[in-house]
mmCIF file of C-alpha atoms in Angstrom:
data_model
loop_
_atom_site.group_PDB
_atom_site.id
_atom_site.type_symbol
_atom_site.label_atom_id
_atom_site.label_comp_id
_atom_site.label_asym_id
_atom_site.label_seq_id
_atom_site.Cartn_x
_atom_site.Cartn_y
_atom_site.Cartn_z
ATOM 1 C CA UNK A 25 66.962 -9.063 -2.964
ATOM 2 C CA UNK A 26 70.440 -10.191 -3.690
ATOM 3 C CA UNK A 27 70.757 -10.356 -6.940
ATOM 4 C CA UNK A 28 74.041 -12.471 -6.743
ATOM 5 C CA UNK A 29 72.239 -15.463 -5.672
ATOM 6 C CA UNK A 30 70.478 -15.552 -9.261
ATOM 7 C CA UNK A 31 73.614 -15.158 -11.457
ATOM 8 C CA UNK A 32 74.677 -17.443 -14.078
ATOM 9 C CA UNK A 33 77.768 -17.825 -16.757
ATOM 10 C CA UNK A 34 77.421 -18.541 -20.098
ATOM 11 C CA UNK A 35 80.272 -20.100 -22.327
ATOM 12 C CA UNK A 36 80.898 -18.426 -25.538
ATOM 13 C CA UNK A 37 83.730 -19.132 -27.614
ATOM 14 C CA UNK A 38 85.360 -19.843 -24.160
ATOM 15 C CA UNK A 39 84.551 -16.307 -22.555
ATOM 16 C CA UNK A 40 82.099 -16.236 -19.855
ATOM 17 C CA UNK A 41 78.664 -14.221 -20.437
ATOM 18 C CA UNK A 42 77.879 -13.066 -16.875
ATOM 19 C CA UNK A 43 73.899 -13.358 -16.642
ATOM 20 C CA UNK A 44 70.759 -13.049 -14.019
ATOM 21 C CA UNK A 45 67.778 -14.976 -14.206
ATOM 22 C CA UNK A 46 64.992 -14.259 -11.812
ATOM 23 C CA UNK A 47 61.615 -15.246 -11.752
ATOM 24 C CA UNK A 48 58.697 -17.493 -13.598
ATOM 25 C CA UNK A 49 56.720 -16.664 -16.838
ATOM 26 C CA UNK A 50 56.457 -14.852 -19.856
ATOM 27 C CA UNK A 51 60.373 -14.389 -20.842
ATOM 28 C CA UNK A 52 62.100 -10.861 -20.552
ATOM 29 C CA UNK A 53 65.337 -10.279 -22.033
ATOM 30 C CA UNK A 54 66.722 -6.506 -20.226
ATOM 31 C CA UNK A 55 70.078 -4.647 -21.817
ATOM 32 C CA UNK A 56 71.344 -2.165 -19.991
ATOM 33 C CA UNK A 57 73.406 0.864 -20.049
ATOM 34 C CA UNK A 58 77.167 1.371 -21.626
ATOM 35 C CA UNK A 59 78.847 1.746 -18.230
ATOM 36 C CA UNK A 60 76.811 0.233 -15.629
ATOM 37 C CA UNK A 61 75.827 -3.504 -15.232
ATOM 38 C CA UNK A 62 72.663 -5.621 -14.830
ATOM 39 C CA UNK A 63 72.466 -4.230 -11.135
ATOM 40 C CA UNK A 64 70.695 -0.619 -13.074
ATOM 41 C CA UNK A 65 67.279 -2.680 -13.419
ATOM 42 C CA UNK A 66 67.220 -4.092 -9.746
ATOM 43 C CA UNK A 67 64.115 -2.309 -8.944
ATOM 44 C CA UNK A 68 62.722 -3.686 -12.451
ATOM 45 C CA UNK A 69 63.848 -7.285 -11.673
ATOM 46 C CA UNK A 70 62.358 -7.203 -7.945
ATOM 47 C CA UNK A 71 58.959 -5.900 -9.837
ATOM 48 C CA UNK A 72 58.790 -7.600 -12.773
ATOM 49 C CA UNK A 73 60.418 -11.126 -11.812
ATOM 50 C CA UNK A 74 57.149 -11.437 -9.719
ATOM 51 C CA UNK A 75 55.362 -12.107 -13.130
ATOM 52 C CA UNK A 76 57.780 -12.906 -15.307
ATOM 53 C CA UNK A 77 61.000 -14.305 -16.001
ATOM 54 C CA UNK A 78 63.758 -12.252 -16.183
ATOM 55 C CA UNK A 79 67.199 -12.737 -18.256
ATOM 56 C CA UNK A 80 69.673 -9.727 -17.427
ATOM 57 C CA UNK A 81 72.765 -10.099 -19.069
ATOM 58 C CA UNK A 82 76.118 -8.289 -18.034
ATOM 59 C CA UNK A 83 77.472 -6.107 -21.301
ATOM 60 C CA UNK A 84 80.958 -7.688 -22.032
ATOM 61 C CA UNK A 85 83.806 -6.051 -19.791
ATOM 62 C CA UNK A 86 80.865 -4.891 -17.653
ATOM 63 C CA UNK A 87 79.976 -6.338 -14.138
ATOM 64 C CA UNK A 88 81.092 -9.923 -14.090
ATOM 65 C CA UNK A 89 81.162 -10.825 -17.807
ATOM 66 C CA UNK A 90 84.362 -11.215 -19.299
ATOM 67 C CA UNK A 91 86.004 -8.687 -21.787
ATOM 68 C CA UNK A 92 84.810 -8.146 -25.095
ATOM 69 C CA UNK A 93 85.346 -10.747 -27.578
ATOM 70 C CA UNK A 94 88.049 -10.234 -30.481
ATOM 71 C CA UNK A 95 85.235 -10.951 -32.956
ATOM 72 C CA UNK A 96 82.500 -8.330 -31.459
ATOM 73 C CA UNK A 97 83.053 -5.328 -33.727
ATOM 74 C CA UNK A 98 79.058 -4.408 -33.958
ATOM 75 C CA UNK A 99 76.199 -4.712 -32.410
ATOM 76 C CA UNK A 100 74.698 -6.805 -34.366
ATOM 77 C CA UNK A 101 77.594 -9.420 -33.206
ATOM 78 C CA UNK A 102 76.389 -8.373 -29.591
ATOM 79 C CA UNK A 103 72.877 -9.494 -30.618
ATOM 80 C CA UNK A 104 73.940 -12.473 -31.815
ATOM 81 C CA UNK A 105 75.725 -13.078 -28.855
ATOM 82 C CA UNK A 106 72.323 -12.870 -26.927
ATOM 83 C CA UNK A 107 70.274 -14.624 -29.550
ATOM 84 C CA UNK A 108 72.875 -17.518 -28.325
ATOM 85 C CA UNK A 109 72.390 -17.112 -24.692
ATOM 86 C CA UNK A 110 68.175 -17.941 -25.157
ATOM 87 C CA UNK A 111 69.480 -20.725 -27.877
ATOM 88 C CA UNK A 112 71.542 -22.011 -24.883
ATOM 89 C CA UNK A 113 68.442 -21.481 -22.347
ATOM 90 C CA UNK A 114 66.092 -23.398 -24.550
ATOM 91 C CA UNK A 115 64.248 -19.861 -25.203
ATOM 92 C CA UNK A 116 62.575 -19.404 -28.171
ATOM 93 C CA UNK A 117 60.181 -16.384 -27.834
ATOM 94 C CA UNK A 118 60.959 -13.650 -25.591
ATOM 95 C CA UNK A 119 60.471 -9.852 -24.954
ATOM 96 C CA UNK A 120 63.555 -7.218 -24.963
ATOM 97 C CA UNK A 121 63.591 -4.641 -22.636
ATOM 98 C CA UNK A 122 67.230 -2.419 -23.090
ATOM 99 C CA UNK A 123 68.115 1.175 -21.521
ATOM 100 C CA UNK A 124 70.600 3.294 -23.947
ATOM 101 C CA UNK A 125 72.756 0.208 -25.686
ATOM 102 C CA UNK A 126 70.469 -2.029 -24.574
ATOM 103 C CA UNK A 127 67.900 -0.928 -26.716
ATOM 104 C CA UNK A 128 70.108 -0.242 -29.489
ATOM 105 C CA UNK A 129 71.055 -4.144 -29.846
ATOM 106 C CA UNK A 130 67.769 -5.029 -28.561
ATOM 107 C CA UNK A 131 66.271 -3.927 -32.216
ATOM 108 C CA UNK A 132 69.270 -5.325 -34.243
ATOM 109 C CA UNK A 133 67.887 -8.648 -32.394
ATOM 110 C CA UNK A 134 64.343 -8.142 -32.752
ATOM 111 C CA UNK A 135 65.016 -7.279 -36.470
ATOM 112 C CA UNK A 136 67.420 -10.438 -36.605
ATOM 113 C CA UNK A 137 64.872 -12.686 -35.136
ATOM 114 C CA UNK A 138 61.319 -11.007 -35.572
ATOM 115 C CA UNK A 139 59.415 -14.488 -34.904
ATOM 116 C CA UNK A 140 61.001 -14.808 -31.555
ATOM 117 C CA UNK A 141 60.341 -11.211 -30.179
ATOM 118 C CA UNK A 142 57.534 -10.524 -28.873
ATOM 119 C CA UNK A 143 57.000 -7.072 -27.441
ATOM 120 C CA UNK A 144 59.774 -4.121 -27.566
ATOM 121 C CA UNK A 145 60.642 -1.425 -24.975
ATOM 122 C CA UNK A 146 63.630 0.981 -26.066
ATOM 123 C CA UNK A 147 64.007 3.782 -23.448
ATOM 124 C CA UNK A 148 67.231 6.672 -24.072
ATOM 125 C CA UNK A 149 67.916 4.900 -27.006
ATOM 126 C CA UNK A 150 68.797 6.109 -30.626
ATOM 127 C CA UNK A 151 68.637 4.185 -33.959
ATOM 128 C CA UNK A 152 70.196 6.386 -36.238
ATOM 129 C CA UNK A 153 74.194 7.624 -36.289
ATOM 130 C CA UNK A 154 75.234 9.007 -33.817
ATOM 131 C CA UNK A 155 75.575 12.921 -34.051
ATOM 132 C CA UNK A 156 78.935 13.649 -35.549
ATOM 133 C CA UNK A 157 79.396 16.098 -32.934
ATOM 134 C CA UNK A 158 78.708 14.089 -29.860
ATOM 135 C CA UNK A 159 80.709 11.200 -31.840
ATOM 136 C CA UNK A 160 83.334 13.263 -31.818
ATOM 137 C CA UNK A 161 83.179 13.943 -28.108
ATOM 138 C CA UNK A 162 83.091 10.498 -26.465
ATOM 139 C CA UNK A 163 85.840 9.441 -29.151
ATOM 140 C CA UNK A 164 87.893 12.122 -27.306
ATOM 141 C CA UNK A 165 86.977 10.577 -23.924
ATOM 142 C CA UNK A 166 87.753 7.516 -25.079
ATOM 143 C CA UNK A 167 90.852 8.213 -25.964
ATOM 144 C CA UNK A 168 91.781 10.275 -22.936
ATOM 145 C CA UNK A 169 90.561 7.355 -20.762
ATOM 146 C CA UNK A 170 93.342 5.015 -22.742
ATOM 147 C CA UNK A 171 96.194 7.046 -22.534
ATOM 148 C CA UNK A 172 95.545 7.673 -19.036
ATOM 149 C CA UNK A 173 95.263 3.954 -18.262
ATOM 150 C CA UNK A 174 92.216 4.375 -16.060
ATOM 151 C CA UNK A 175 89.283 6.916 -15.670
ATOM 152 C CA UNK A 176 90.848 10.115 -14.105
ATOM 153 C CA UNK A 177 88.615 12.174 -11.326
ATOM 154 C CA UNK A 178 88.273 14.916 -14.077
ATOM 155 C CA UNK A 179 87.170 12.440 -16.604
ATOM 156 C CA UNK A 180 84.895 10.949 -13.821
ATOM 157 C CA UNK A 181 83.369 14.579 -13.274
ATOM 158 C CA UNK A 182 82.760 14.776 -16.829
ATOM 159 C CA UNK A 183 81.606 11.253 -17.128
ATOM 160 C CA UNK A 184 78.933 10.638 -14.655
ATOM 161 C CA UNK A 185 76.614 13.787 -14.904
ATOM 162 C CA UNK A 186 75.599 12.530 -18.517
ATOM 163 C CA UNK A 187 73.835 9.994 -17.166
ATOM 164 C CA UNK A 188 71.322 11.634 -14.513
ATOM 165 C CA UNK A 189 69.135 14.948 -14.670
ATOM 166 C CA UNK A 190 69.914 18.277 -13.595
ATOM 167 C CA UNK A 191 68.925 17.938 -10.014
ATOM 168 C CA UNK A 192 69.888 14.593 -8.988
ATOM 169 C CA UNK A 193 73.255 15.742 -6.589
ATOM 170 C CA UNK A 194 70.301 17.521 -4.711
ATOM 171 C CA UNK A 195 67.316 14.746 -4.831
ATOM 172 C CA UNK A 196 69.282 11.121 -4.942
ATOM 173 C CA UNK A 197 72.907 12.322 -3.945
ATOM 174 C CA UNK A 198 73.898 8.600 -3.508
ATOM 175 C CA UNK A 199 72.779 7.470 -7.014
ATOM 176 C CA UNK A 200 75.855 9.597 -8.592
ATOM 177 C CA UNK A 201 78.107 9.325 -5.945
ATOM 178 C CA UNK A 202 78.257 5.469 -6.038
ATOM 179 C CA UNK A 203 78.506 5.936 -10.064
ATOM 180 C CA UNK A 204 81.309 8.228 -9.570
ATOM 181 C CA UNK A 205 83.119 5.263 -7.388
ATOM 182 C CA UNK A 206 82.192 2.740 -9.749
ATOM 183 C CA UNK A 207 83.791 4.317 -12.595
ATOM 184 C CA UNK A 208 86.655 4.854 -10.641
ATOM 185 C CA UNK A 209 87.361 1.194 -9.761
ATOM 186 C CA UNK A 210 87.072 0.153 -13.547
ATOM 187 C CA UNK A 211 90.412 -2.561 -13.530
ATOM 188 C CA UNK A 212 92.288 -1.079 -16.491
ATOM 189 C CA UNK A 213 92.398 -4.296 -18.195
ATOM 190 C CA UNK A 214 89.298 -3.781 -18.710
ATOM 191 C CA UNK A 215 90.045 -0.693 -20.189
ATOM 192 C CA UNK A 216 91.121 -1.660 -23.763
ATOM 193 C CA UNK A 217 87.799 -3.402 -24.255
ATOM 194 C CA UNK A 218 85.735 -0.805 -23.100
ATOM 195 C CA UNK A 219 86.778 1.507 -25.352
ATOM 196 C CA UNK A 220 85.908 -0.656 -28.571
ATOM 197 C CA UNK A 221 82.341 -1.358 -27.116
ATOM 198 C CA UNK A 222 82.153 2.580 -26.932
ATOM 199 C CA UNK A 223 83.635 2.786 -30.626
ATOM 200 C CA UNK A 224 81.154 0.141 -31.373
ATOM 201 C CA UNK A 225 78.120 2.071 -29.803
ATOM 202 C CA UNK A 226 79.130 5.374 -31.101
ATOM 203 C CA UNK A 227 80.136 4.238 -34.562
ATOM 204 C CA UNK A 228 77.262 1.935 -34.923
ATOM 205 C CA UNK A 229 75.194 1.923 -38.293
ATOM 206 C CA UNK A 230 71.780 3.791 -38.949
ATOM 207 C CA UNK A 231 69.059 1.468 -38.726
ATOM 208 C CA UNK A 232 66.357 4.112 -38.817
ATOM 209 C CA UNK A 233 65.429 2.971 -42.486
ATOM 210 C CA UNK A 234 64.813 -0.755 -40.935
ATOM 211 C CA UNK A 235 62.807 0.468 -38.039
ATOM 212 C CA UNK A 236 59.087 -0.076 -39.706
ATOM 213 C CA UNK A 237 59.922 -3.496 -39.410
ATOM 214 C CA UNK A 238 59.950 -3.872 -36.114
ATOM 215 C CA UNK A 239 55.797 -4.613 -36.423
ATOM 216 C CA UNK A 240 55.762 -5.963 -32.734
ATOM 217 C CA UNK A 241 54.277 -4.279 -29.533
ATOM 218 C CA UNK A 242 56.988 -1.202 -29.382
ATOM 219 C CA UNK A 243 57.466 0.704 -26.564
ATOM 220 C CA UNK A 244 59.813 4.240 -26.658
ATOM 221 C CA UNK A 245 60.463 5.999 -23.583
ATOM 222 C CA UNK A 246 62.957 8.816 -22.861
ATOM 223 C CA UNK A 247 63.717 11.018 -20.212
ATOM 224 C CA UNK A 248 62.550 14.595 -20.161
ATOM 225 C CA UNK A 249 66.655 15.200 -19.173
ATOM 226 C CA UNK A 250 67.914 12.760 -21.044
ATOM 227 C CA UNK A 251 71.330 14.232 -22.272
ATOM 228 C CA UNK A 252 72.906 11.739 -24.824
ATOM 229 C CA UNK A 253 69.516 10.937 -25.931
ATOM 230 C CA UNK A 254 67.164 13.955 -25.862
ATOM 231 C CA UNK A 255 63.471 13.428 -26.241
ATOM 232 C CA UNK A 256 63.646 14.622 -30.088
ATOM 233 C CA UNK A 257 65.712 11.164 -31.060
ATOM 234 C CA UNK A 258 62.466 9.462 -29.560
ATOM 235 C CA UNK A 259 59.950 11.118 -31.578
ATOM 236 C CA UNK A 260 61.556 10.408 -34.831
ATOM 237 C CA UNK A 261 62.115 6.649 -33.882
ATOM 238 C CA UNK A 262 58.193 6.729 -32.472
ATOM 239 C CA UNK A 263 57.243 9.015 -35.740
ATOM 240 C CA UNK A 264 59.275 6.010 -37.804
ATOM 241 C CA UNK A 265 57.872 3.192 -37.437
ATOM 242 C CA UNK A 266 55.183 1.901 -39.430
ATOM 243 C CA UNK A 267 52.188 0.209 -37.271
ATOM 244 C CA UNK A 268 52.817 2.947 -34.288
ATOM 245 C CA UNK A 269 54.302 2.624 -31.199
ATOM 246 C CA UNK A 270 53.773 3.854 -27.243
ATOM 247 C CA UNK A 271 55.484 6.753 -26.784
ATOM 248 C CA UNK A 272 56.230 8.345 -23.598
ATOM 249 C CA UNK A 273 58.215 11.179 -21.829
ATOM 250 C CA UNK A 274 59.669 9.844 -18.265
ATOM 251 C CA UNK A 275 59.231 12.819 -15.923
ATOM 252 C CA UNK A 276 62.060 14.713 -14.225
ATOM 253 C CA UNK A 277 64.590 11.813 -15.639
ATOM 254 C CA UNK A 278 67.674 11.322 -17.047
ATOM 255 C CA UNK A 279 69.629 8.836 -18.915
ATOM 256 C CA UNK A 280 69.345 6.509 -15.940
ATOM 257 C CA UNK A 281 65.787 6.754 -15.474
ATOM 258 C CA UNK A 282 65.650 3.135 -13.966
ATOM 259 C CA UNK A 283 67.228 4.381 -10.917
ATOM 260 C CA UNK A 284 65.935 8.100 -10.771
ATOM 261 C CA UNK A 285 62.016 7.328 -11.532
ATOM 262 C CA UNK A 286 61.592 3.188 -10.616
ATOM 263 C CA UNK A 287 58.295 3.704 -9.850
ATOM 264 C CA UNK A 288 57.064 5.308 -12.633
ATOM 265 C CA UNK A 289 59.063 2.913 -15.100
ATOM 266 C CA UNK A 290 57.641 -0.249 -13.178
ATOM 267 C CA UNK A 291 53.905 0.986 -13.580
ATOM 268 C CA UNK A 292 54.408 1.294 -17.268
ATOM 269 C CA UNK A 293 56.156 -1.571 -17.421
ATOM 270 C CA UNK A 294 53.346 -3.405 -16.331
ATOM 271 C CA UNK A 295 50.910 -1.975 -18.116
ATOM 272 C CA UNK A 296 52.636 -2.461 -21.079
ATOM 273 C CA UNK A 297 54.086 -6.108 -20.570
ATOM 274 C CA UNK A 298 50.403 -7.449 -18.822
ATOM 275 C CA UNK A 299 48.326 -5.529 -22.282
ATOM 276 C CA UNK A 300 50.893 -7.369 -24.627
ATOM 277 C CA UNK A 301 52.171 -10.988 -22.933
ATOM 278 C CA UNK A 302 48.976 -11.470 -20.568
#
């Protein structure tokens, strides 16, 4: 599937919202990770877009969206942002599905707009602060990546095993390599904006005081080697909120466990998505 021949702009505030939308039926809005682009759900999309519609939006400065807006300094902004995109779509109940950020702004929408959400997957994501100590590390990256005007090879090497599990150089060598070159073609003016959507995600607020609100169908999965969000985050989001949610542990993943376990994640996918929409 070419997933180009399904992409879409958006016009906000005259920057372009790069977009997918795939597929027929109940409406799924996907986030994905800080880094990558829409292109981390393709197995998702070629699964899921067979029953429902799909809306895959590129993070700003990410893929083919434009940079980040001067405005955007949270996420809920970035919600709001994609609360526009299905006002501009004539959209008015959906589904989120977001990996890592994805999730994060997925509940700032869902919490924003609770009549229009229907159902809720978050998977390696965190709604508390971030730990000061881990804060304090991708600040450092951050800044390294600035005054270096591009993402160095020993930045890269520092960069890109956060995202997968232990073994993945020996099971899916191509998965890291082509994140490692991806990261390494970043255009530094891109840079600049990257960095404040990083400040944003790592500085964001502590919603885990908001979270028994989200009453809808909720969904939490992690990776069992999920390094920037371990399993325990999960429990005390899944431990959180009020009516229950799903929890699961995605086997021998990491961050990225779209990529490293597609099967699994499209099985419960669909058993979660065909129980809740129908």
């Amino acid at each position: 599937m070419n997933l180009d021949n399904f992409r879409h702009s958006f016009n906000l505030n005259g920057q372009q919202m790069s977009y997918l939308d795939i597929g027929q039926g109940p409406v799924l809005l996907l986030g994905h990770s800080y880094l990558w682009d829409s292109a981390m759900w393709a197995p998702q999309i070629a699964h899921l877009s067979q029953h429902y519609r799909c809306i895959v939006p590129d993070l700003w400065a990410h893929g083919h969206s434009d940079v980040l807006p001067n405005d955007c300094r949270s996420l809920k902004h970035l919600a709001e942002h994609y609360l526009a995109l299905m006002d501009s779509l004539e959209i008015d109940e959906f589904s989120i599905l977001g990996l890592s950020v994805g999730g994060m702004w997925g509940a700032e929408l869902t919490l924003m707009a609770p009549r229009r959400v229907k159902s809720l997957v978050m998977m390696g994501c965190f709604l508390g602060f971030e730990p000061e100590v881990s804060r304090a590390k991708y600040y450092a990256m951050l800044d390294a990546m600035i005054a270096a005007g591009r993402l160095p090879e020993p930045l890269i090497e520092q960069i890109a095993p956060l995202f997968f599990s232990d073994n993945v150089e020996q099971t899916q060598p191509e998965l890291i390599a082509s994140f490692k070159a991806s990261l390494a073609s970043i255009a530094p003016e891109r840079l600049e904006s990257i960095s404040r959507l990083g400040r944003i995600i790592f500085g964001r607020r502590d919603i885990m005081e908001d979270i028994e609100q989200l009453t809808q169908p909720t969904l939490i999965m992690t990776g069992t080697q999920d390094k920037p969000r371990p399993v325990l985050e999960a429990y005390l989001m899944h431990d959180a909120t009020i009516d229950g949610s799903e929890f699961l542990h995605i086997p021998e993943a990491g961050h990225v466990s779209t990529l490293e376990q597609s099967e699994w994640i499209n099985q419960h996918l669909s058993d979660f998505f065909g129980k809740h929409l129908g």
